[in-house]
Coordinates of C-alpha atoms in Angstrom, one line a residue:
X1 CA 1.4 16.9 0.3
X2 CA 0.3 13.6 -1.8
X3 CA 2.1 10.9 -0.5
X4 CA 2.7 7.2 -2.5
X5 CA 3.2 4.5 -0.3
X6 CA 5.2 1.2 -1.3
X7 CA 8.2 -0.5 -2.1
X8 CA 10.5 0.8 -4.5
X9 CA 11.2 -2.3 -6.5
X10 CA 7.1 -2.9 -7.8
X11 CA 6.2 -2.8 -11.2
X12 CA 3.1 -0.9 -10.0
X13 CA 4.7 1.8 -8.0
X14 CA 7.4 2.3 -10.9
X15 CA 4.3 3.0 -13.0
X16 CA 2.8 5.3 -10.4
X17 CA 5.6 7.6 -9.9
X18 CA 6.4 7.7 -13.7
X19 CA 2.8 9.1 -13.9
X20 CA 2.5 11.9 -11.0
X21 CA 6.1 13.1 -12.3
X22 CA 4.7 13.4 -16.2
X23 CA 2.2 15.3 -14.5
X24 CA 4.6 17.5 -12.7
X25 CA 2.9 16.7 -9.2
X26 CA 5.4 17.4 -6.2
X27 CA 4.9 13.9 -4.2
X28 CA 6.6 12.1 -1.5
X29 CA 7.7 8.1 -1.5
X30 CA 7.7 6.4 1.5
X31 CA 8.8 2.9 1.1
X32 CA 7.4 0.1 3.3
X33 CA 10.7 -1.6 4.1
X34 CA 13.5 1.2 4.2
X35 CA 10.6 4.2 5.6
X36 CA 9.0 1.5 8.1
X37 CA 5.4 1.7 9.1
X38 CA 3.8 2.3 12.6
X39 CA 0.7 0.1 13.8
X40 CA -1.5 3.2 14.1
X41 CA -0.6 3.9 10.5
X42 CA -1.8 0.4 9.7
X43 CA -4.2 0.5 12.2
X44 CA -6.0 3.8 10.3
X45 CA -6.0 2.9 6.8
X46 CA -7.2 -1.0 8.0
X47 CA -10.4 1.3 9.4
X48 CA -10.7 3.5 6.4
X49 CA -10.1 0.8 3.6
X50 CA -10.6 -2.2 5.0
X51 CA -8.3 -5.0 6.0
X52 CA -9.0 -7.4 4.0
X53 CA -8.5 -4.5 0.9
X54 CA -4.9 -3.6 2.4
X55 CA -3.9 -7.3 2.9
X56 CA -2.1 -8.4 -0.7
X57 CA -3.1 -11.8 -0.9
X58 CA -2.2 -12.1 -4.2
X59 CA 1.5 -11.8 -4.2
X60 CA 4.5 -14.2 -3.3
X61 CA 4.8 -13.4 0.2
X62 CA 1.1 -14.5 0.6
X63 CA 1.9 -17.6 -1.4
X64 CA 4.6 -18.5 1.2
X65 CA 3.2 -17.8 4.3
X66 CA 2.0 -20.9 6.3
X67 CA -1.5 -22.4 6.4
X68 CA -1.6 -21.7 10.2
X69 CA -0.7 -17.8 9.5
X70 CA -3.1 -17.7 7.0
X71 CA -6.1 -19.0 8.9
X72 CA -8.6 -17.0 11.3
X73 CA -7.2 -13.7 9.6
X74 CA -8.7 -10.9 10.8
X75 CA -8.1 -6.8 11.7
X76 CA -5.4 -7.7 14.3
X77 CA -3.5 -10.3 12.6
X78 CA -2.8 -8.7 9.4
X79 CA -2.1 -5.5 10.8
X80 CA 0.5 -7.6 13.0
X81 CA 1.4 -9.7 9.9
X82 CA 1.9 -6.2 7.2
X83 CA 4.0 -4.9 10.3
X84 CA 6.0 -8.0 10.0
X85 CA 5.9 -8.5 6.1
X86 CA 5.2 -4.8 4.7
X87 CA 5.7 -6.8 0.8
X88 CA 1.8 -8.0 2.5
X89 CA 0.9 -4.5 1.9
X90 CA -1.0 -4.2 -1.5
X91 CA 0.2 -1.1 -3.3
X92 CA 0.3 1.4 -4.1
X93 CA -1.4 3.4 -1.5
X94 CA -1.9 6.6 -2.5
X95 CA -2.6 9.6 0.3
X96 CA -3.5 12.9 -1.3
X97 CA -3.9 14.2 2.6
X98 CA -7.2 14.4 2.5
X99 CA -8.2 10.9 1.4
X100 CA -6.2 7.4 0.6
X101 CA -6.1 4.9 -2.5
X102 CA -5.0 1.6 -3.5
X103 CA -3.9 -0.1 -6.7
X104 CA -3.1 2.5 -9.5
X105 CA -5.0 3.5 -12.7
X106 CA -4.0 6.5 -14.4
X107 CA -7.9 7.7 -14.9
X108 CA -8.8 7.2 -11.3
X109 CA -5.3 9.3 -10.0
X110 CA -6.6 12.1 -12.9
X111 CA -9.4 12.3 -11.1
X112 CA -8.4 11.8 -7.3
X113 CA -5.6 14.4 -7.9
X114 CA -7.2 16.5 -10.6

């Protein structure tokens, strides 16, 4: 079962899901905030993607998070901090069950789900 990981409200998920239904692929949503996420969730993708790829540094909730919350980041603290702030997740994350993805590109989710 492919599942899409984020928060409803994105631009970038809205785009995702309007893809995988043109394609008519049966998917699951799980968003951060109303779904909730477990630290051994985080925990696994932060191993298989990388922190620091997981960790949206680019967005708002970034932007307005201290200087002393963004210092000395590493594995540990942004887990804690995406459990805390799951808007700190970058998305989407894609899971296809055998593998997961970030960001969104139609070509790439041709050919991860292709």
């Amino acid at each position: 079962m492919i599942t899409l990981y984020g928060i409803k409200n994105c631009d970038t998920i809205k785009k995702a899901r309007k893809w995988l239904e043109a394609q008519q692929l049966d998917y699951r949503f799980h968003d951060y905030r109303v779904d909730g996420l477990t630290q051994e969730q985080l925990t696994s993708w932060c191993d298989e993607l990388g922190w620091q790829a997981l960790l949206n540094t680019r967005g708002t909730t970034w932007r307005g998070l201290s200087d002393e919350q963004k210092s000395d980041m590493d594995s540990q603290r942004a887990i804690a901090l995406m459990l805390e702030q799951p808007a700190l997740i970058k998305r989407p994350l894609l899971d296809t069950g055998s593998s997961r993805h970030l960001g969104f590109k139609e070509a790439d989710y041709a050919q991860w789900l292709g």
